[in-house]
Amino acid sequence: MDYQYPIDYTWKTDEIVKVISFFQGIERAYERGIHREELMALYKEFKQIVPSIAEEKKICAEFEEVSGYSSYRTMQRAKKSEEGSLVKM
């Protein structure tokens, strides 16, 4: 992993940790899979820090640009998946 996560330096340390945890969950979905409930919990925490849809799109686009992983497509798949399933991209 040779990239930096898109973060806002006005966030508090615990908020930065939650945003990075969400992006790490997206990475796991691509690399080996992640349980739907875990990913949804990470997303819920992410949305508490980034409630604006416009800001979410901007940050997720920045992440996709540097990583190649789409948060949007991953979350769409997670939302359509059954409870207890593994989300794998």
mmCIF file of C-alpha atoms in Angstrom:
data_model
loop_
_atom_site.group_PDB
_atom_site.id
_atom_site.type_symbol
_atom_site.label_atom_id
_atom_site.label_comp_id
_atom_site.label_asym_id
_atom_site.label_seq_id
_atom_site.Cartn_x
_atom_site.Cartn_y
_atom_site.Cartn_z
ATOM 1 C CA MET A 1 0.000 0.000 0.000
ATOM 2 C CA ASP A 2 1.806 3.074 -1.264
ATOM 3 C CA TYR A 3 -0.833 5.737 -0.736
ATOM 4 C CA GLN A 4 -2.247 8.008 1.939
ATOM 5 C CA TYR A 5 -5.832 7.981 3.102
ATOM 6 C CA PRO A 6 -7.857 11.115 2.345
ATOM 7 C CA ILE A 7 -8.361 12.819 5.688
ATOM 8 C CA ASP A 8 -9.343 16.261 6.865
ATOM 9 C CA TYR A 9 -6.754 17.568 9.296
ATOM 10 C CA THR A 10 -9.462 19.441 11.220
ATOM 11 C CA TRP A 11 -10.838 16.084 12.400
ATOM 12 C CA LYS A 12 -9.971 14.848 15.870
ATOM 13 C CA THR A 13 -7.689 11.849 16.223
ATOM 14 C CA ASP A 14 -10.542 9.446 17.007
ATOM 15 C CA GLU A 15 -12.436 10.671 13.932
ATOM 16 C CA ILE A 16 -9.393 10.112 11.714
ATOM 17 C CA VAL A 17 -9.080 6.590 13.128
ATOM 18 C CA LYS A 18 -12.735 5.852 12.294
ATOM 19 C CA VAL A 19 -12.404 7.155 8.719
ATOM 20 C CA ILE A 20 -9.230 5.127 8.167
ATOM 21 C CA SER A 21 -10.935 2.045 9.644
ATOM 22 C CA PHE A 22 -13.741 2.425 7.106
ATOM 23 C CA PHE A 23 -11.278 2.609 4.212
ATOM 24 C CA GLN A 24 -9.414 -0.396 5.608
ATOM 25 C CA GLY A 25 -12.749 -2.230 5.577
ATOM 26 C CA ILE A 26 -13.136 -1.361 1.889
ATOM 27 C CA GLU A 27 -9.627 -2.685 1.272
ATOM 28 C CA ARG A 28 -10.490 -5.945 3.043
ATOM 29 C CA ALA A 29 -13.598 -6.323 0.877
ATOM 30 C CA TYR A 30 -11.348 -6.252 -2.191
ATOM 31 C CA GLU A 31 -8.466 -8.269 -0.820
ATOM 32 C CA ARG A 32 -10.100 -11.091 1.148
ATOM 33 C CA GLY A 33 -13.675 -10.185 2.022
ATOM 34 C CA ILE A 34 -15.325 -8.660 5.081
ATOM 35 C CA HIS A 35 -18.477 -9.579 6.961
ATOM 36 C CA ARG A 36 -21.396 -7.405 5.945
ATOM 37 C CA GLU A 37 -22.249 -6.375 9.510
ATOM 38 C CA GLU A 38 -18.676 -5.284 10.233
ATOM 39 C CA LEU A 39 -18.547 -3.186 7.070
ATOM 40 C CA MET A 40 -21.947 -1.628 7.773
ATOM 41 C CA ALA A 41 -20.796 -0.704 11.312
ATOM 42 C CA LEU A 42 -17.630 0.895 9.910
ATOM 43 C CA TYR A 43 -19.745 2.827 7.405
ATOM 44 C CA LYS A 44 -22.108 4.023 10.133
ATOM 45 C CA GLU A 45 -19.154 5.437 12.102
ATOM 46 C CA PHE A 46 -17.748 6.985 8.909
ATOM 47 C CA LYS A 47 -21.089 8.723 8.245
ATOM 48 C CA GLN A 48 -21.057 10.242 11.740
ATOM 49 C CA ILE A 49 -17.855 12.044 10.773
ATOM 50 C CA VAL A 50 -18.725 12.670 7.114
ATOM 51 C CA PRO A 51 -22.517 13.227 7.117
ATOM 52 C CA SER A 52 -22.638 15.247 3.895
ATOM 53 C CA ILE A 53 -23.191 13.206 0.733
ATOM 54 C CA ALA A 54 -21.115 15.695 -1.268
ATOM 55 C CA GLU A 55 -18.200 15.409 1.159
ATOM 56 C CA GLU A 56 -18.544 11.615 1.216
ATOM 57 C CA LYS A 57 -18.381 11.496 -2.598
ATOM 58 C CA LYS A 58 -15.303 13.747 -2.599
ATOM 59 C CA ILE A 59 -13.409 11.752 0.032
ATOM 60 C CA CYS A 60 -14.373 8.385 -1.476
ATOM 61 C CA ALA A 61 -13.358 9.591 -4.953
ATOM 62 C CA GLU A 62 -9.969 10.623 -3.566
ATOM 63 C CA PHE A 63 -9.590 7.196 -1.968
ATOM 64 C CA GLU A 64 -10.564 5.421 -5.197
ATOM 65 C CA GLU A 65 -8.110 7.534 -7.184
ATOM 66 C CA VAL A 66 -5.156 6.525 -5.006
ATOM 67 C CA SER A 67 -6.189 2.925 -4.203
ATOM 68 C CA GLY A 68 -8.314 1.755 -7.127
ATOM 69 C CA TYR A 69 -10.978 0.565 -4.640
ATOM 70 C CA SER A 70 -14.524 1.893 -5.004
ATOM 71 C CA SER A 71 -16.236 2.619 -1.699
ATOM 72 C CA TYR A 72 -19.477 3.293 -3.551
ATOM 73 C CA ARG A 73 -19.602 -0.064 -5.352
ATOM 74 C CA THR A 74 -18.534 -1.898 -2.210
ATOM 75 C CA MET A 75 -21.264 -0.304 -0.102
ATOM 76 C CA GLN A 76 -23.866 -0.929 -2.824
ATOM 77 C CA ARG A 77 -22.946 -4.619 -2.755
ATOM 78 C CA ALA A 78 -22.992 -4.674 1.054
ATOM 79 C CA LYS A 79 -26.436 -3.069 1.202
ATOM 80 C CA LYS A 80 -27.815 -5.662 -1.247
ATOM 81 C CA SER A 81 -26.167 -8.593 0.540
ATOM 82 C CA GLU A 82 -27.950 -10.766 3.059
ATOM 83 C CA GLU A 83 -27.168 -10.476 6.753
ATOM 84 C CA GLY A 84 -24.291 -12.687 7.791
ATOM 85 C CA SER A 85 -22.769 -12.756 4.315
ATOM 86 C CA LEU A 86 -19.233 -11.960 3.265
ATOM 87 C CA VAL A 87 -18.775 -8.895 1.067
ATOM 88 C CA LYS A 88 -16.076 -9.640 -1.490
ATOM 89 C CA MET A 89 -15.282 -7.474 -4.479
#
